[in-house]
Coordinates of C-alpha atoms and ligand atoms in Angstrom, one line a residue:
M28 CA 80.8 108.6 113.4
S29 CA 82.4 108.7 116.8
S30 CA 85.6 106.7 116.9
K31 CA 84.4 105.1 120.2
S32 CA 82.2 102.8 118.4
R33 CA 84.7 101.7 115.8
Q34 CA 86.2 98.2 115.8
V35 CA 89.6 97.1 114.3
F36 CA 90.8 93.5 113.9
I37 CA 94.6 93.2 113.7
T38 CA 96.6 90.0 113.1
G39 CA 100.1 89.2 114.4
C40 CA 100.0 91.5 117.5
A41 CA 102.8 89.7 119.4
S42 CA 105.5 92.1 118.2
G43 CA 106.5 94.7 115.7
F44 CA 104.0 96.7 113.7
G45 CA 101.0 94.7 115.0
R46 CA 101.8 95.3 118.6
M47 CA 102.3 99.0 118.0
L48 CA 99.1 99.3 115.9
T49 CA 97.2 97.8 118.9
S50 CA 98.4 100.7 121.2
A51 CA 97.9 103.3 118.5
F52 CA 94.2 102.4 117.7
L53 CA 93.4 102.0 121.5
A54 CA 94.8 105.5 122.1
R55 CA 92.4 106.8 119.4
G56 CA 89.4 105.3 121.1
W57 CA 88.9 102.2 118.9
K58 CA 87.8 98.8 120.2
V59 CA 90.8 96.7 119.2
Y60 CA 90.6 93.0 118.5
A61 CA 94.3 92.2 118.8
T62 CA 95.0 88.6 117.7
L63 CA 98.2 86.6 118.2
R64 CA 99.6 83.1 118.7
K65 CA 100.5 81.7 122.1
L66 CA 98.3 84.3 123.8
D67 CA 98.6 82.6 127.3
E68 CA 102.4 82.9 127.2
R69 CA 102.2 86.5 126.0
R70 CA 99.2 88.0 127.8
E71 CA 101.6 89.6 130.4
S72 CA 102.8 92.1 127.9
F73 CA 99.2 93.5 127.5
V74 CA 98.4 93.7 131.3
E75 CA 99.0 97.5 131.5
E76 CA 96.9 98.3 128.5
Q77 CA 94.2 95.9 129.6
G78 CA 94.1 97.8 132.9
K79 CA 93.9 101.1 131.2
W80 CA 91.5 100.3 128.4
G81 CA 89.4 97.4 129.8
E82 CA 86.9 96.1 127.3
Q83 CA 88.3 98.3 124.5
L84 CA 91.1 95.8 124.2
Q85 CA 89.9 92.3 123.1
L86 CA 92.7 89.7 123.0
R87 CA 92.2 86.6 120.9
E88 CA 94.3 83.5 120.2
F89 CA 94.8 83.3 116.4
D90 CA 97.2 81.5 114.3
V91 CA 96.3 83.0 110.9
T92 CA 96.6 79.5 109.3
N93 CA 94.0 78.0 111.7
E94 CA 90.7 77.6 109.9
S95 CA 88.5 76.9 112.9
Q96 CA 90.0 79.8 114.9
R97 CA 89.3 82.0 111.8
Q98 CA 85.7 80.9 111.6
S99 CA 84.8 81.6 115.2
L100 CA 86.5 85.0 115.1
V101 CA 84.6 86.0 111.9
E102 CA 81.3 85.1 113.6
E103 CA 82.0 87.8 116.2
F104 CA 81.5 90.5 113.6
T105 CA 78.4 89.1 111.8
E106 CA 76.0 91.2 113.9
T107 CA 78.2 94.2 114.6
G108 CA 80.1 94.7 111.3
L109 CA 83.7 95.7 111.3
D110 CA 85.3 99.1 110.5
C111 CA 88.9 98.0 109.8
L112 CA 90.9 94.9 109.2
I113 CA 94.7 95.0 109.3
N114 CA 96.4 92.0 107.7
N115 CA 99.7 92.3 109.4
A116 CA 100.9 88.8 110.4
G117 CA 103.7 87.6 108.2
F118 CA 107.3 86.4 108.1
G119 CA 110.3 86.3 105.8
Q120 CA 111.3 83.0 104.3
F121 CA 114.7 84.0 102.8
G122 CA 117.3 82.0 100.9
A123 CA 118.2 81.2 97.3
A124 CA 115.3 79.5 95.5
E125 CA 117.2 76.2 95.2
T126 CA 117.8 76.0 99.0
L127 CA 114.0 76.2 99.8
S128 CA 112.0 73.0 100.3
D129 CA 108.4 72.6 99.1
E130 CA 107.3 72.9 102.7
Q131 CA 109.1 76.2 103.1
F132 CA 107.6 77.7 99.9
R133 CA 104.2 76.5 101.0
Q134 CA 104.4 77.8 104.5
Q135 CA 105.5 81.2 103.2
F136 CA 102.3 81.4 101.0
E137 CA 100.1 79.9 103.7
V138 CA 100.9 82.7 106.2
N139 CA 101.7 85.7 103.9
V140 CA 99.1 85.0 101.2
F141 CA 96.3 82.4 101.8
A142 CA 95.7 83.4 105.4
C143 CA 95.1 87.0 104.3
L144 CA 92.9 86.1 101.4
F145 CA 90.7 83.8 103.4
L146 CA 90.3 86.1 106.4
T147 CA 89.6 89.1 104.2
R148 CA 87.1 87.2 102.1
D149 CA 85.3 86.0 105.2
L150 CA 85.1 89.4 106.8
L151 CA 84.1 91.3 103.7
P152 CA 80.3 91.3 104.4
A153 CA 81.1 92.8 107.9
L154 CA 83.5 95.3 106.4
R155 CA 81.2 96.4 103.6
S156 CA 78.3 96.9 106.0
K157 CA 80.4 99.5 107.8
K158 CA 82.1 101.0 104.6
G159 CA 85.3 99.9 106.3
S160 CA 89.0 99.8 105.5
I161 CA 91.3 96.8 104.7
V162 CA 95.0 97.3 105.3
F163 CA 97.6 94.8 103.9
L164 CA 101.2 94.9 105.2
S165 CA 103.0 94.3 101.9
S166 CA 106.6 95.3 101.5
V167 CA 109.1 97.0 99.2
L168 CA 109.6 93.4 98.2
G169 CA 106.0 93.4 97.0
Y170 CA 107.1 95.4 93.9
S171 CA 110.8 94.8 93.7
G172 CA 112.3 91.4 93.1
V173 CA 115.5 90.9 95.1
P174 CA 118.0 88.0 95.0
L175 CA 117.7 85.4 97.8
T176 CA 114.2 86.5 98.7
S177 CA 112.2 84.8 95.9
A178 CA 109.7 83.1 98.3
Y179 CA 109.0 86.2 100.3
C180 CA 108.9 88.5 97.2
S181 CA 106.5 86.2 95.4
S182 CA 104.2 86.0 98.4
K183 CA 104.1 89.8 98.7
F184 CA 103.6 90.2 94.9
A185 CA 100.7 87.8 95.1
L186 CA 99.2 89.8 98.0
E187 CA 99.5 93.0 95.9
G188 CA 97.5 91.5 93.1
F189 CA 94.8 90.4 95.4
A190 CA 94.6 93.8 97.1
E191 CA 94.7 95.8 93.8
A192 CA 91.8 93.7 92.4
L193 CA 89.9 94.1 95.7
Y194 CA 90.5 97.9 95.6
H195 CA 88.5 98.2 92.4
E196 CA 86.0 95.5 93.4
L197 CA 85.0 97.3 96.6
A198 CA 85.1 100.8 95.2
P199 CA 81.3 100.8 94.5
F200 CA 80.8 99.9 98.2
D201 CA 82.9 102.8 99.5
T202 CA 85.1 100.2 101.2
R203 CA 88.8 101.2 101.2
V204 CA 91.9 99.0 100.5
Y205 CA 95.5 100.0 101.4
L206 CA 98.7 98.4 100.5
I207 CA 101.4 99.5 102.9
E208 CA 104.8 98.9 101.4
P209 CA 107.5 99.4 104.1
G210 CA 111.3 99.2 103.4
G211 CA 113.5 97.9 106.3
H212 CA 112.1 98.9 109.7
R213 CA 113.3 98.0 113.2
T214 CA 110.9 95.3 114.4
D215 CA 111.4 91.5 115.2
F216 CA 111.2 90.8 111.5
G217 CA 114.9 90.0 111.1
T218 CA 115.0 87.6 114.1
N219 CA 111.8 85.9 112.9
T220 CA 113.2 85.3 109.4
S221 CA 114.0 81.8 108.4
W222 CA 116.5 80.5 105.8
G223 CA 116.5 77.8 103.1
Q224 CA 117.2 74.3 104.6
L225 CA 118.6 72.6 101.4
E226 CA 122.3 72.6 100.6
S227 CA 123.5 74.6 97.6
P228 CA 127.2 75.3 97.6
A229 CA 126.7 77.6 94.6
F230 CA 124.9 80.0 96.8
A231 CA 126.7 79.6 100.1
Q232 CA 128.8 82.7 99.7
H233 CA 125.9 84.8 98.4
T234 CA 123.9 83.7 101.4
N235 CA 126.6 84.6 103.9
N236 CA 127.1 88.0 102.2
Y237 CA 123.3 88.7 102.5
K238 CA 123.2 87.5 106.1
S239 CA 126.0 89.7 107.1
F240 CA 124.4 92.6 105.3
L241 CA 121.2 92.0 107.2
A242 CA 123.0 91.5 110.5
K243 CA 124.7 94.9 110.0
K244 CA 121.3 96.5 109.3
L245 CA 119.8 94.9 112.3
S246 CA 122.5 96.1 114.7
A247 CA 122.3 99.7 113.3
P248 CA 119.7 102.0 114.7
G249 CA 117.5 101.5 111.6
T250 CA 114.3 103.2 110.6
P251 CA 111.9 103.3 113.6
P252 CA 108.5 101.7 112.9
Q253 CA 106.5 104.6 114.3
G254 CA 106.3 106.3 110.9
V255 CA 104.5 103.2 109.5
I256 CA 102.0 103.2 112.4
D257 CA 101.2 106.9 112.1
K258 CA 100.7 106.5 108.4
I259 CA 98.3 103.6 108.7
V260 CA 96.3 105.4 111.4
K261 CA 96.1 108.6 109.3
L262 CA 95.0 106.7 106.1
V263 CA 92.3 104.9 107.9
H264 CA 91.0 108.0 109.7
S265 CA 91.1 110.2 106.6
R266 CA 89.6 107.5 104.4
S267 CA 92.2 108.3 101.8
K268 CA 91.5 106.8 98.3
R269 CA 95.2 106.0 97.8
L270 CA 96.0 102.3 97.3
R271 CA 99.8 101.9 97.4
V272 CA 101.9 103.6 100.2
P273 CA 105.7 103.0 100.1
L274 CA 107.3 103.9 103.4
G275 CA 110.9 104.5 104.3
S276 CA 113.6 106.0 102.1
D277 CA 114.7 102.6 100.6
A278 CA 111.1 101.8 99.6
K279 CA 110.5 105.3 98.2
Q280 CA 113.7 105.2 96.1
L281 CA 112.8 101.8 94.7
Y282 CA 109.2 102.8 94.0
F283 CA 110.3 105.8 92.0
L284 CA 113.1 103.9 90.2
K285 CA 110.5 101.3 89.2
H286 CA 107.9 103.8 88.0
L287 CA 110.0 106.6 86.5
V288 CA 113.0 104.9 85.1
P289 CA 112.9 102.7 81.9
E290 CA 112.9 99.1 82.9
W291 CA 116.2 98.3 81.2
L292 CA 118.0 101.1 83.1
H293 CA 116.2 100.2 86.4
H294 CA 117.5 96.6 86.1
R295 CA 121.0 97.7 85.2
L296 CA 121.2 99.9 88.2
L297 CA 119.8 97.2 90.5
H298 CA 122.3 94.7 89.1
S299 CA 125.2 96.9 90.2
V300 CA 123.7 97.3 93.6
F301 CA 123.1 93.6 94.0
R302 CA 126.7 92.9 92.8
G303 CA 128.0 94.9 95.7
M304 CA 125.5 93.3 98.2
F305 CA 125.6 89.7 97.3
W306 CA 128.1 88.7 94.6
R307 CA 131.3 90.1 95.9
E308 CA 133.9 87.3 96.3
A309 CA 131.2 84.8 95.3
A310 CA 132.0 85.1 91.6
Q311 CA 135.7 84.2 92.0
Ligands
NAP6 N1 110.0 95.2 109.5 C1 110.2 95.4 108.3 O1 111.2 95.8 107.8 C2 109.1 95.0 107.3 C3 109.2 95.5 106.0 C4 108.2 95.3 105.0 C5 107.1 94.5 105.4 N2 107.0 94.0 106.6 C6 105.8 93.3 106.9 O2 105.2 93.8 108.1 C7 104.4 92.7 108.7 C8 104.7 92.7 110.2 O3 106.1 92.4 110.4 P1 107.0 93.1 111.5 O4 108.0 93.9 110.8 O5 106.2 93.7 112.6 O6 107.8 91.8 112.1 P2 107.6 90.9 113.4 O7 107.9 91.8 114.6 O8 108.3 89.7 113.2 O9 106.0 90.7 113.5 C9 105.4 89.7 112.7 C10 104.2 89.1 113.5 O10 103.5 88.2 112.7 C11 103.2 87.1 113.5 N3 103.0 85.9 112.8 C12 103.8 85.2 112.0 N4 103.2 84.0 111.6 C13 102.0 84.0 112.2 C14 100.9 83.1 112.2 N5 100.9 82.0 111.5 N6 99.7 83.4 112.9 C15 99.7 84.6 113.6 N7 100.7 85.5 113.7 C16 101.8 85.2 113.0 C17 104.4 86.9 114.5 O11 104.0 86.2 115.6 P3 104.9 85.0 116.3 O12 105.8 85.7 117.2 O13 103.8 84.2 116.9 O14 105.6 84.3 115.1 C18 104.8 88.4 114.7 O15 104.2 88.9 115.9 C19 104.8 91.4 108.0 O16 103.7 91.1 107.2 C20 106.0 91.8 107.2 O17 106.2 91.0 106.1 C21 108.0 94.3 107.6

């Protein structure tokens, strides 16, 4: 099939991986439905590509938690079918569990889990009709539990369960499912992360330690996101049958630690890492 006729739907294209995936798929001749919030304010950043690609770039307003926006977008693919869906939109709700409000836990699941489940479910007939691909932006924190990220970790673990079941469910229809599991990469993720709003003196020092660890990571050059983009493009074009794809040295190390090292040793090693990262001074 000529890649000219292929259509990809991407969520969260305002920044980071989503923005770069938009350019990468356009450059390979796909028709890209790039969706984002506050489109009118952000349209400017797409002007050059719109000029270059014309109708190949379709911009749509879409808050992934908005049901009526979802329904009208899904209708666009009823007739044509869809070759690829990339569930990319997401954010980090960080902080110790006891500092997170009900609303904060709920919002984390609304965006990172339910929005992906509902959108994917609604687009499945269109994706099956094209023997398409579904890409989920999970995380290293989708298979490794880390202190002070329980809301984010649990949302990505949930996404992994959905994707793994779907991987098997869609196999008879030759429709692919990929779980992309990046470690830390240089995007706007850190600045878009929000923190627990409830007071917990017991975790104040741990939280400060983690925040300064993340601030240091953010100000360092960091892993460029291009490797993630190239891998997603390659997987979709090659129609690889792989499900999980850890990306970045931190994600790969944790992946092998989890799968090759006995669980008791894995946890013991991680405890010593976490003691250095979070617990220093806090235990005094
Ligand atoms: N960067 C990393 O180190 C890393 C590592 C592992 C996994 N990930 C995952 O990769 C995905 C992309 O993140 P990123 O690194 O590219 O960070 P990013 O630059 O912050 O991009 C996330 C995008 O999601 C959008 N988004 C958030 N809530 C939304 C909503 N309700 N509706 C529509 N769009 C929404 C944001 O748009 P607004 O500006 O409108 O909020 C933003 O453009 C996320 O799922 C994240 O969990 C990132």
